[in-house]
mmCIF file of C-alpha atoms in Angstrom:
data_model
loop_
_atom_site.group_PDB
_atom_site.id
_atom_site.type_symbol
_atom_site.label_atom_id
_atom_site.label_comp_id
_atom_site.label_asym_id
_atom_site.label_seq_id
_atom_site.Cartn_x
_atom_site.Cartn_y
_atom_site.Cartn_z
ATOM 1 C CA MET J 1 8.918 -25.635 -42.611
ATOM 2 C CA GLU J 2 11.375 -28.395 -43.471
ATOM 3 C CA GLU J 3 11.796 -29.183 -39.784
ATOM 4 C CA THR J 4 8.016 -29.430 -39.413
ATOM 5 C CA GLN J 5 7.827 -31.825 -42.341
ATOM 6 C CA ARG J 6 10.583 -34.000 -40.875
ATOM 7 C CA HIS J 7 8.803 -34.048 -37.521
ATOM 8 C CA MET J 8 5.546 -35.020 -39.184
ATOM 9 C CA GLN J 9 7.275 -37.776 -41.150
ATOM 10 C CA SER J 10 8.855 -39.217 -37.995
ATOM 11 C CA LEU J 11 5.475 -39.204 -36.262
ATOM 12 C CA ALA J 12 3.950 -40.952 -39.238
ATOM 13 C CA ASN J 13 6.623 -43.641 -39.309
ATOM 14 C CA ALA J 14 6.343 -44.269 -35.572
ATOM 15 C CA THR J 15 2.572 -44.432 -35.782
ATOM 16 C CA MET J 16 2.634 -46.826 -38.695
ATOM 17 C CA ALA J 17 5.078 -49.112 -36.908
ATOM 18 C CA GLN J 18 2.838 -49.265 -33.849
ATOM 19 C CA VAL J 19 -0.359 -49.668 -35.848
ATOM 20 C CA GLY J 20 1.160 -52.357 -38.033
ATOM 21 C CA GLN J 21 2.263 -54.352 -35.041
ATOM 22 C CA SER J 22 -1.135 -54.085 -33.346
ATOM 23 C CA VAL J 23 -2.987 -55.068 -36.518
ATOM 24 C CA VAL J 24 -0.820 -58.023 -37.501
ATOM 25 C CA HIS J 25 -0.370 -59.429 -33.969
ATOM 26 C CA PRO J 26 -3.071 -57.971 -31.753
ATOM 27 C CA GLY J 27 -2.351 -58.671 -28.074
ATOM 28 C CA ILE J 28 0.205 -61.461 -28.788
ATOM 29 C CA MET J 29 3.914 -61.212 -28.105
ATOM 30 C CA SER J 30 5.594 -63.307 -30.795
ATOM 31 C CA ALA J 31 8.956 -63.578 -32.453
ATOM 32 C CA PRO J 32 9.836 -61.069 -35.142
ATOM 33 C CA HIS J 33 8.327 -61.954 -38.492
ATOM 34 C CA MET J 34 10.506 -61.636 -41.539
ATOM 35 C CA PRO J 35 8.278 -60.294 -44.313
ATOM 36 C CA THR J 36 8.421 -62.118 -47.606
ATOM 37 C CA ALA J 37 8.239 -60.582 -51.034
ATOM 38 C CA THR J 38 4.542 -61.431 -51.263
ATOM 39 C CA ASP J 39 3.847 -59.729 -47.916
ATOM 40 C CA GLN J 40 5.690 -56.630 -49.005
ATOM 41 C CA GLN J 41 3.701 -56.480 -52.225
ATOM 42 C CA GLN J 42 0.419 -56.848 -50.307
ATOM 43 C CA GLN J 43 1.274 -54.378 -47.534
ATOM 44 C CA GLY J 44 2.929 -51.771 -49.718
ATOM 45 C CA PRO J 45 -0.208 -49.980 -51.002
ATOM 46 C CA GLU J 46 -1.906 -50.311 -47.599
ATOM 47 C CA GLN J 47 1.021 -48.777 -45.736
ATOM 48 C CA GLU J 48 1.228 -45.932 -48.187
ATOM 49 C CA THR J 49 -2.463 -45.242 -47.710
ATOM 50 C CA ARG J 50 -2.115 -45.192 -43.917
ATOM 51 C CA LYS J 51 0.911 -42.939 -44.104
ATOM 52 C CA GLN J 52 -1.043 -40.560 -46.268
ATOM 53 C CA GLU J 53 -3.951 -40.536 -43.823
ATOM 54 C CA ILE J 54 -1.685 -39.862 -40.842
ATOM 55 C CA GLY J 55 0.091 -37.161 -42.803
ATOM 56 C CA ASP J 56 -3.258 -35.539 -43.530
ATOM 57 C CA ILE J 57 -4.141 -35.610 -39.832
ATOM 58 C CA LEU J 58 -0.825 -34.046 -38.835
ATOM 59 C CA GLN J 59 -1.195 -31.436 -41.534
ATOM 60 C CA GLN J 60 -4.630 -30.520 -40.208
ATOM 61 C CA ILE J 61 -3.221 -30.180 -36.695
ATOM 62 C CA MET J 62 -0.370 -27.959 -37.871
ATOM 63 C CA THR J 63 -2.731 -25.670 -39.801
ATOM 64 C CA ILE J 64 -5.331 -25.259 -37.051
ATOM 65 C CA THR J 65 -3.713 -22.036 -35.828
ATOM 66 C CA ASP J 66 -3.907 -20.526 -39.320
ATOM 67 C CA GLN J 67 -7.610 -21.227 -39.755
ATOM 68 C CA SER J 68 -10.386 -18.747 -39.065
ATOM 69 C CA LEU J 69 -12.495 -18.899 -35.907
ATOM 70 C CA ASP J 70 -15.730 -19.749 -37.661
ATOM 71 C CA GLU J 71 -17.740 -21.717 -35.106
ATOM 72 C CA ALA J 72 -19.470 -23.922 -37.652
ATOM 73 C CA GLN J 73 -16.242 -24.785 -39.394
ATOM 74 C CA ALA J 74 -14.466 -25.330 -36.073
ATOM 75 C CA ARG J 75 -17.154 -27.719 -34.891
ATOM 76 C CA TYR J 76 -16.968 -29.631 -38.166
ATOM 77 C CA GLU J 77 -13.180 -29.906 -38.003
ATOM 78 C CA LYS J 78 -13.261 -31.048 -34.381
ATOM 79 C CA HIS J 79 -15.921 -33.624 -35.111
ATOM 80 C CA ALA J 80 -14.011 -34.959 -38.107
ATOM 81 C CA LEU J 81 -10.806 -35.207 -36.108
ATOM 82 C CA ASN J 82 -12.448 -36.894 -33.121
ATOM 83 C CA CYS J 83 -14.236 -39.421 -35.309
ATOM 84 C CA HIS J 84 -11.212 -40.325 -37.377
ATOM 85 C CA ARG J 85 -10.232 -43.981 -37.019
ATOM 86 C CA MET J 86 -6.537 -43.145 -36.671
ATOM 87 C CA LYS J 87 -6.978 -40.755 -33.764
ATOM 88 C CA PRO J 88 -6.208 -43.335 -30.993
ATOM 89 C CA ALA J 89 -2.939 -44.244 -32.676
ATOM 90 C CA LEU J 90 -1.983 -40.602 -33.005
ATOM 91 C CA PHE J 91 -2.874 -39.945 -29.362
ATOM 92 C CA SER J 92 -0.702 -42.839 -28.174
ATOM 93 C CA VAL J 93 2.254 -41.533 -30.168
ATOM 94 C CA LEU J 94 1.834 -38.089 -28.648
ATOM 95 C CA CYS J 95 1.752 -39.680 -25.186
ATOM 96 C CA GLU J 96 5.056 -41.434 -25.851
ATOM 97 C CA ILE J 97 6.669 -38.223 -27.035
ATOM 98 C CA LYS J 98 5.377 -36.386 -23.995
ATOM 99 C CA GLU J 99 6.761 -39.014 -21.614
ATOM 100 C CA LYS J 100 10.212 -38.317 -23.010
ATOM 101 C CA THR J 101 9.958 -34.526 -22.815
ATOM 102 C CA VAL J 102 8.055 -34.124 -19.549
ATOM 103 C CA LEU J 103 11.038 -35.301 -17.514
ATOM 104 C CA SER J 104 12.834 -32.032 -18.187
ATOM 105 C CA ILE J 105 10.058 -29.866 -16.747
ATOM 106 C CA ARG J 106 9.199 -31.835 -13.614
ATOM 107 C CA GLY J 107 11.837 -29.999 -11.612
ATOM 108 C CA ALA J 108 10.308 -26.627 -12.504
ATOM 109 C CA GLN J 109 6.911 -27.416 -10.989
ATOM 110 C CA GLU J 110 7.847 -26.484 -7.427
ATOM 111 C CA GLU J 111 5.798 -23.716 -5.870
ATOM 112 C CA GLU J 112 7.543 -20.379 -5.643
ATOM 113 C CA PRO J 113 7.415 -18.376 -2.379
ATOM 114 C CA PRO J 114 5.259 -15.232 -2.309
ATOM 115 C CA ASP J 115 6.851 -12.050 -3.542
ATOM 116 C CA PRO J 116 8.253 -10.123 -0.533
ATOM 117 C CA GLN J 117 7.777 -6.771 -2.254
ATOM 118 C CA LEU J 118 4.103 -7.527 -2.865
ATOM 119 C CA MET J 119 3.660 -8.523 0.787
ATOM 120 C CA ARG J 120 5.339 -5.292 1.899
ATOM 121 C CA LEU J 121 2.976 -3.232 -0.259
ATOM 122 C CA ASP J 122 -0.035 -5.125 1.127
ATOM 123 C CA ASN J 123 1.042 -4.449 4.712
ATOM 124 C CA MET J 124 1.497 -0.762 3.984
ATOM 125 C CA LEU J 125 -1.928 -0.439 2.340
ATOM 126 C CA ILE J 126 -3.562 -2.189 5.294
ATOM 127 C CA ALA J 127 -1.741 0.057 7.772
ATOM 128 C CA GLU J 128 -2.828 3.194 5.911
ATOM 129 C CA GLY J 129 -6.471 2.094 5.809
ATOM 130 C CA VAL J 130 -6.602 1.692 2.015
ATOM 131 C CA ALA J 131 -6.780 -2.102 1.856
ATOM 132 C CA GLY J 132 -8.746 -4.270 4.211
ATOM 133 C CA PRO J 133 -11.778 -6.506 4.529
ATOM 134 C CA GLU J 134 -14.204 -3.571 4.437
ATOM 135 C CA LYS J 135 -14.077 -1.434 1.329
ATOM 136 C CA GLY J 136 -15.737 1.454 3.128
ATOM 137 C CA GLY J 137 -13.588 1.114 6.212
ATOM 138 C CA GLY J 138 -10.144 2.312 7.066
ATOM 139 C CA SER J 139 -11.525 5.066 9.274
ATOM 140 C CA ALA J 140 -9.644 3.878 12.354
ATOM 141 C CA ALA J 141 -6.331 4.009 10.522
ATOM 142 C CA ALA J 142 -7.137 7.456 9.155
ATOM 143 C CA VAL J 143 -8.075 8.766 12.605
ATOM 144 C CA ALA J 144 -4.909 7.333 14.137
ATOM 145 C CA ALA J 145 -2.768 8.851 11.405
ATOM 146 C CA THR J 146 -4.262 12.309 11.739
ATOM 147 C CA ASN J 147 -4.131 12.255 15.540
ATOM 148 C CA ALA J 148 -0.504 11.148 15.501
ATOM 149 C CA ALA J 149 0.503 13.998 13.240
ATOM 150 C CA ALA J 150 -1.812 16.634 14.709
ATOM 151 C CA GLY J 151 -0.556 16.786 18.272
ATOM 152 C CA GLY J 152 -2.783 19.781 18.947
ATOM 153 C CA GLY J 153 -5.934 20.047 20.955
ATOM 154 C CA PRO J 154 -9.300 21.730 20.641
ATOM 155 C CA GLY J 155 -7.594 25.120 20.707
ATOM 156 C CA GLN J 156 -6.706 24.687 17.029
ATOM 157 C CA PRO J 157 -9.934 25.083 15.047
ATOM 158 C CA ASP J 158 -8.376 23.977 11.760
ATOM 159 C CA ASN J 159 -7.801 20.443 13.073
ATOM 160 C CA ALA J 160 -11.307 19.307 12.209
ATOM 161 C CA ILE J 161 -11.156 20.858 8.746
ATOM 162 C CA GLU J 162 -7.817 19.287 7.863
ATOM 163 C CA HIS J 163 -8.904 15.970 9.343
ATOM 164 C CA THR J 164 -12.009 16.002 7.143
ATOM 165 C CA ASP J 165 -9.979 16.870 4.050
ATOM 166 C CA TYR J 166 -7.525 14.072 4.762
ATOM 167 C CA ARG J 167 -10.327 11.552 5.254
ATOM 168 C CA ALA J 168 -12.004 12.641 2.020
ATOM 169 C CA LYS J 169 -8.798 12.349 -0.004
ATOM 170 C CA LEU J 170 -7.993 8.977 1.564
ATOM 171 C CA ALA J 171 -11.484 7.694 0.765
ATOM 172 C CA GLN J 172 -11.039 8.819 -2.837
ATOM 173 C CA ILE J 173 -7.722 6.970 -3.122
ATOM 174 C CA ARG J 174 -9.301 3.897 -1.546
ATOM 175 C CA GLN J 175 -12.218 3.943 -3.999
ATOM 176 C CA ILE J 176 -9.927 4.263 -7.021
ATOM 177 C CA TYR J 177 -7.710 1.464 -5.715
ATOM 178 C CA HIS J 178 -10.574 -0.973 -5.219
ATOM 179 C CA THR J 179 -12.116 -0.084 -8.590
ATOM 180 C CA GLU J 180 -8.863 -0.786 -10.410
ATOM 181 C CA LEU J 181 -8.289 -3.918 -8.321
ATOM 182 C CA GLU J 182 -11.699 -5.271 -9.322
ATOM 183 C CA LYS J 183 -10.896 -4.634 -12.986
ATOM 184 C CA TYR J 184 -7.577 -6.431 -12.566
ATOM 185 C CA GLU J 185 -9.161 -9.437 -10.859
ATOM 186 C CA GLN J 186 -11.903 -9.626 -13.483
ATOM 187 C CA ALA J 187 -9.414 -9.542 -16.372
ATOM 188 C CA CYS J 188 -7.194 -12.129 -14.687
ATOM 189 C CA ASN J 189 -10.109 -14.485 -14.016
ATOM 190 C CA GLU J 190 -11.478 -14.134 -17.548
ATOM 191 C CA PHE J 191 -8.121 -14.856 -19.149
ATOM 192 C CA THR J 192 -7.443 -17.774 -16.795
ATOM 193 C CA THR J 193 -10.848 -19.299 -17.503
ATOM 194 C CA HIS J 194 -10.307 -18.937 -21.245
ATOM 195 C CA VAL J 195 -6.925 -20.686 -21.082
ATOM 196 C CA MET J 196 -8.280 -23.493 -18.895
ATOM 197 C CA ASN J 197 -11.179 -24.122 -21.275
ATOM 198 C CA LEU J 198 -8.798 -24.097 -24.215
ATOM 199 C CA LEU J 199 -6.481 -26.609 -22.566
ATOM 200 C CA ARG J 200 -9.378 -28.883 -21.625
ATOM 201 C CA GLU J 201 -10.565 -28.784 -25.215
ATOM 202 C CA GLN J 202 -7.094 -29.564 -26.506
ATOM 203 C CA SER J 203 -6.743 -32.429 -24.035
ATOM 204 C CA ARG J 204 -9.158 -34.375 -26.230
ATOM 205 C CA THR J 205 -6.566 -34.350 -28.997
ATOM 206 C CA ARG J 206 -3.234 -34.223 -27.182
ATOM 207 C CA PRO J 207 -2.331 -35.440 -23.675
ATOM 208 C CA ILE J 208 -2.680 -32.670 -21.060
ATOM 209 C CA ALA J 209 -2.635 -33.590 -17.379
ATOM 210 C CA PRO J 210 -4.575 -31.611 -14.741
ATOM 211 C CA LYS J 211 -1.300 -30.666 -13.043
ATOM 212 C CA GLU J 212 -0.155 -29.073 -16.272
ATOM 213 C CA ILE J 213 -3.280 -26.948 -16.342
ATOM 214 C CA GLU J 214 -2.607 -25.864 -12.751
ATOM 215 C CA ARG J 215 0.969 -25.032 -13.681
ATOM 216 C CA MET J 216 -0.212 -22.898 -16.589
ATOM 217 C CA VAL J 217 -2.662 -21.081 -14.306
ATOM 218 C CA ALA J 218 0.184 -20.332 -11.879
ATOM 219 C CA ILE J 219 2.267 -18.934 -14.739
ATOM 220 C CA ILE J 220 -0.618 -16.676 -15.770
ATOM 221 C CA HIS J 221 -1.025 -15.395 -12.216
ATOM 222 C CA ARG J 222 2.676 -14.594 -11.996
ATOM 223 C CA LYS J 223 2.413 -12.598 -15.198
ATOM 224 C CA PHE J 224 -0.572 -10.696 -13.856
ATOM 225 C CA ASN J 225 1.208 -10.031 -10.548
ATOM 226 C CA ALA J 226 3.321 -7.421 -12.316
ATOM 227 C CA ILE J 227 0.147 -5.412 -13.001
ATOM 228 C CA GLN J 228 -1.037 -5.873 -9.423
ATOM 229 C CA MET J 229 2.309 -4.735 -8.030
ATOM 230 C CA GLN J 230 2.278 -1.617 -10.195
ATOM 231 C CA LEU J 231 -1.240 -0.761 -9.013
ATOM 232 C CA LYS J 232 -0.353 -1.185 -5.331
ATOM 233 C CA GLN J 233 2.896 0.725 -5.693
ATOM 234 C CA SER J 234 1.113 3.665 -7.325
ATOM 235 C CA THR J 235 -1.492 3.638 -4.549
ATOM 236 C CA CYS J 236 1.194 3.656 -1.845
ATOM 237 C CA GLU J 237 2.899 6.596 -3.529
ATOM 238 C CA ALA J 238 -0.412 8.491 -3.617
ATOM 239 C CA VAL J 239 -0.960 7.837 0.101
ATOM 240 C CA MET J 240 2.540 9.028 0.974
ATOM 241 C CA ILE J 241 2.029 12.229 -1.024
ATOM 242 C CA LEU J 242 -1.273 12.756 0.802
ATOM 243 C CA ARG J 243 0.391 12.300 4.184
ATOM 244 C CA SER J 244 3.163 14.688 3.239
ATOM 245 C CA ARG J 245 0.669 17.328 2.154
ATOM 246 C CA PHE J 246 -1.933 17.135 4.920
ATOM 247 C CA LEU J 247 -0.126 15.640 7.908
ATOM 248 C CA ASP J 248 3.551 16.483 7.711
ATOM 249 C CA ALA J 249 2.636 20.126 7.131
ATOM 250 C CA ARG J 250 1.159 20.180 10.641
ATOM 251 C CA ARG J 251 4.607 19.655 12.104
ATOM 252 C CA LYS J 252 5.668 23.077 10.937
ATOM 253 C CA ARG J 253 5.602 25.950 13.422
ATOM 254 C CA ARG J 254 2.158 27.325 14.106
ATOM 255 C CA ASN J 255 1.129 30.362 16.135
ATOM 256 C CA PHE J 256 -1.279 29.825 18.958
ATOM 257 C CA SER J 257 -4.664 31.456 18.973
ATOM 258 C CA LYS J 258 -4.926 35.023 20.262
ATOM 259 C CA GLN J 259 -6.783 33.898 23.365
ATOM 260 C CA ALA J 260 -4.135 31.280 24.209
ATOM 261 C CA THR J 261 -1.341 33.829 23.746
ATOM 262 C CA GLU J 262 -3.137 36.276 26.050
ATOM 263 C CA VAL J 263 -3.460 33.675 28.804
ATOM 264 C CA LEU J 264 0.186 32.618 28.561
ATOM 265 C CA ASN J 265 1.523 36.193 28.495
ATOM 266 C CA GLU J 266 -0.674 37.140 31.427
ATOM 267 C CA TYR J 267 0.743 34.341 33.530
ATOM 268 C CA PHE J 268 4.323 35.070 32.416
ATOM 269 C CA TYR J 269 4.284 38.764 33.349
ATOM 270 C CA SER J 270 2.344 38.193 36.553
ATOM 271 C CA HIS J 271 5.043 35.736 37.646
ATOM 272 C CA LEU J 272 7.972 37.619 36.192
ATOM 273 C CA SER J 273 10.041 37.159 39.336
ATOM 274 C CA ASN J 274 9.909 33.384 38.764
ATOM 275 C CA PRO J 275 8.594 32.605 35.271
ATOM 276 C CA TYR J 276 8.796 28.861 35.778
ATOM 277 C CA PRO J 277 5.267 27.453 36.158
ATOM 278 C CA SER J 278 4.820 24.294 38.166
ATOM 279 C CA GLU J 279 3.439 21.129 36.638
ATOM 280 C CA GLU J 280 0.008 21.912 38.076
ATOM 281 C CA ALA J 281 0.118 25.399 36.584
ATOM 282 C CA LYS J 282 1.198 23.985 33.217
ATOM 283 C CA GLU J 283 -1.724 21.585 33.206
ATOM 284 C CA GLU J 284 -4.133 24.409 34.055
ATOM 285 C CA LEU J 285 -2.676 26.625 31.330
ATOM 286 C CA ALA J 286 -2.846 23.781 28.808
ATOM 287 C CA ARG J 287 -6.491 23.239 29.672
ATOM 288 C CA LYS J 288 -7.336 26.930 29.301
ATOM 289 C CA CYS J 289 -5.439 27.341 26.031
ATOM 290 C CA GLY J 290 -6.471 24.051 24.496
ATOM 291 C CA ILE J 291 -2.897 22.889 23.935
ATOM 292 C CA THR J 292 -0.634 20.235 25.407
ATOM 293 C CA VAL J 293 1.576 20.504 28.483
ATOM 294 C CA ALA J 294 4.641 20.045 26.283
ATOM 295 C CA GLN J 295 3.569 23.025 24.183
ATOM 296 C CA VAL J 296 3.187 25.114 27.333
ATOM 297 C CA SER J 297 6.718 24.188 28.412
ATOM 298 C CA ASN J 298 8.091 25.009 24.963
ATOM 299 C CA TRP J 299 6.307 28.362 24.935
ATOM 300 C CA PHE J 300 7.691 29.426 28.329
ATOM 301 C CA GLY J 301 11.200 28.341 27.357
ATOM 302 C CA ASN J 302 11.096 30.384 24.156
ATOM 303 C CA LYS J 303 9.424 33.300 25.948
ATOM 304 C CA ARG J 304 12.214 33.527 28.518
ATOM 305 C CA ILE J 305 14.812 33.558 25.753
ATOM 306 C CA ARG J 306 13.005 36.287 23.835
ATOM 307 C CA TYR J 307 12.548 38.315 26.999
ATOM 308 C CA LYS J 308 16.250 38.336 27.785
ATOM 309 C CA LYS J 309 17.195 39.247 24.202
ATOM 310 C CA ASN J 310 14.805 42.215 23.954
ATOM 311 C CA ILE J 311 14.302 43.779 27.371
ATOM 312 C CA GLY J 312 12.937 47.082 26.061
ATOM 313 C CA LYS J 313 10.111 45.595 24.058
ATOM 314 C CA ALA J 314 9.375 43.137 26.835
ATOM 315 C CA GLN J 315 9.095 46.017 29.333
ATOM 316 C CA GLU J 316 6.465 47.720 27.201
ATOM 317 C CA GLU J 317 4.561 44.479 26.913
ATOM 318 C CA ALA J 318 4.827 43.941 30.660
ATOM 319 C CA ASN J 319 3.469 47.447 31.338
ATOM 320 C CA LEU J 320 0.548 46.698 29.032
ATOM 321 C CA TYR J 321 -0.351 43.505 30.872
ATOM 322 C CA ALA J 322 0.146 45.251 34.221
ATOM 323 C CA ALA J 323 -2.345 47.911 33.166
ATOM 324 C CA LYS J 324 -4.823 45.235 32.191
ATOM 325 C CA THR J 325 -4.342 43.558 35.543
ATOM 326 C CA ALA J 326 -4.878 46.842 37.401
ATOM 327 C CA ALA J 327 -8.034 47.566 35.410
ATOM 328 C CA ALA J 328 -9.366 44.126 36.203
ATOM 329 C CA ALA J 329 -8.554 44.628 39.890
ATOM 330 C CA ALA J 330 -10.313 47.999 39.939
ATOM 331 C CA ALA J 331 -13.389 46.537 38.281
ATOM 332 C CA ALA J 332 -13.447 43.748 40.812
ATOM 333 C CA THR J 333 -13.136 46.275 43.680
ATOM 334 C CA ASN J 334 -16.049 48.301 42.345
ATOM 335 C CA GLN J 335 -18.156 45.177 42.328
ATOM 336 C CA HIS J 336 -17.187 44.481 45.985
ATOM 337 C CA SER J 337 -15.347 41.381 44.968
ATOM 338 C CA PRO J 338 -13.370 39.786 47.841
ATOM 339 C CA THR J 339 -10.413 39.131 45.549
ATOM 340 C CA GLY J 340 -8.505 41.377 43.213
ATOM 341 C CA SER J 341 -7.387 38.756 40.755
ATOM 342 C CA SER J 342 -8.939 38.349 37.328
ATOM 343 C CA GLY J 343 -8.054 34.674 37.025
ATOM 344 C CA SER J 344 -7.249 31.614 39.021
ATOM 345 C CA TYR J 345 -3.604 32.708 39.363
ATOM 346 C CA PRO J 346 -2.438 35.388 41.869
ATOM 347 C CA MET J 347 -1.616 38.559 39.914
ATOM 348 C CA THR J 348 0.845 41.248 40.925
ATOM 349 C CA SER J 349 -0.812 44.643 41.265
ATOM 350 C CA GLN J 350 0.138 47.553 39.041
ATOM 351 C CA SER J 351 1.600 49.518 41.956
ATOM 352 C CA GLN J 352 3.906 46.645 42.820
ATOM 353 C CA ILE J 353 5.105 46.248 39.250
ATOM 354 C CA MET J 354 5.394 49.963 38.468
ATOM 355 C CA GLY J 355 7.016 50.615 41.831
ATOM 356 C CA GLN J 356 9.916 48.384 40.885
ATOM 357 C CA PRO J 357 11.392 49.926 37.721
ATOM 358 C CA ASP J 358 14.465 47.742 37.921
ATOM 359 C CA MET J 359 12.421 44.545 37.717
ATOM 360 C CA PHE J 360 12.406 44.449 33.915
ATOM 361 C CA MET J 361 15.961 45.671 33.431
ATOM 362 C CA GLY J 362 17.513 43.611 36.169
ATOM 363 C CA MET J 363 16.106 40.128 35.811
ATOM 364 C CA GLN J 364 19.430 38.626 36.699
ATOM 365 C CA GLN J 365 19.482 40.570 39.994
ATOM 366 C CA VAL J 366 15.899 39.637 40.878
ATOM 367 C CA ASN J 367 16.264 35.928 40.209
ATOM 368 C CA GLY J 368 19.936 35.577 41.067
ATOM 369 C CA ASP J 369 22.169 33.124 39.356
ATOM 370 C CA SER J 370 19.439 30.522 39.060
ATOM 371 C CA TYR J 371 17.542 32.389 36.332
ATOM 372 C CA SER J 372 20.760 33.300 34.552
ATOM 373 C CA ALA J 373 21.906 29.714 34.478
ATOM 374 C CA SER J 374 18.497 28.388 33.509
ATOM 375 C CA GLY J 375 18.154 31.056 30.829
ATOM 376 C CA ALA J 376 21.464 30.020 29.317
ATOM 377 C CA GLN J 377 20.389 26.405 29.390
ATOM 378 C CA VAL J 378 17.051 27.171 27.765
ATOM 379 C CA GLY J 379 18.818 29.308 25.192
ATOM 380 C CA ALA J 380 20.871 26.304 24.174
ATOM 381 C CA ASN J 381 17.737 24.193 23.828
ATOM 382 C CA VAL J 382 15.229 26.425 22.102
ATOM 383 C CA GLN J 383 12.211 24.399 21.217
ATOM 384 C CA SER J 384 9.539 25.034 18.675
ATOM 385 C CA GLN J 385 5.913 25.724 19.478
ATOM 386 C CA SER J 386 4.848 23.102 17.006
ATOM 387 C CA PRO J 387 2.621 20.238 18.227
ATOM 388 C CA SER J 388 4.660 17.605 19.956
ATOM 389 C CA LYS J 389 4.821 14.310 18.172
#
């Protein structure tokens, strides 16, 4: 409080010195006048009165923040202050004080570069389809994300269901993000407008340049950027959790459909002497099973490894598929069919398979060293049946 009083007294003295000079010698630069005793006696009461008036004005300014926000009273106080005859002198003194103090803040008015973390979050939200020019958009990004993680084809009926669930969850996250972003922008604009109006109103009493108002607006936006960054970071975390739950889970091992397994096993046991399908055969099998060519290659590699490890069980399975092939051949013969194959691949008849009992036990003898070497190589590179990335 004492410091405030000293500051007010210094302002009063400076104001009185300037006012006295302008009143005694208005607009004329003359030599210093040495006051006489008579002048001091005449100016003494007048100077005291002016000091008291300026002190009252400064006291009113210092107590404005403690007053209530009654509109009628505020309008009266503003009108009284603006109409006071000493206001121009007070304003000029405040301008002089500001000229001395503004030099220290001119270096801090340089524009700061955009926050790199905020730019990184914006790029991620745009890539995930959450942010963008269209609030209802983002479908292309969602489709690309699900297709990249799916890797399967139409043979997996749960693709459409999971894709729909992912799109629905992503749309929900997008809606929440834009709702909160609108609230943030509204609050920021309201507060900025309030501060700008307040500064413009105060500029009638104290000197405030337009650049200072812009600088204050920039400070407000930097303060609000912390809220914006927290909102975008939370949204990115929600999107990553969604991807981990709906998309990354698809990379786990999945069993093929029963129909696809039947087609692959049928081809494997019908070509048991050389269970290495050509690229054309792989493409045909992939088309029939609704999977990719890479999945077909992975399945045959794993199937050969399992066959060598468990010959007994594989022999029973081979007999089962041989019986199915023989039944299909008999049905085709009864219908006077010119071919005895049930599919587009040449099948080995049951008599040929059953007439060679050593075929299942002696795979190394049938295929020679080539199958043994390739089996060892495949065994060292067992691949999963999961959708290829």
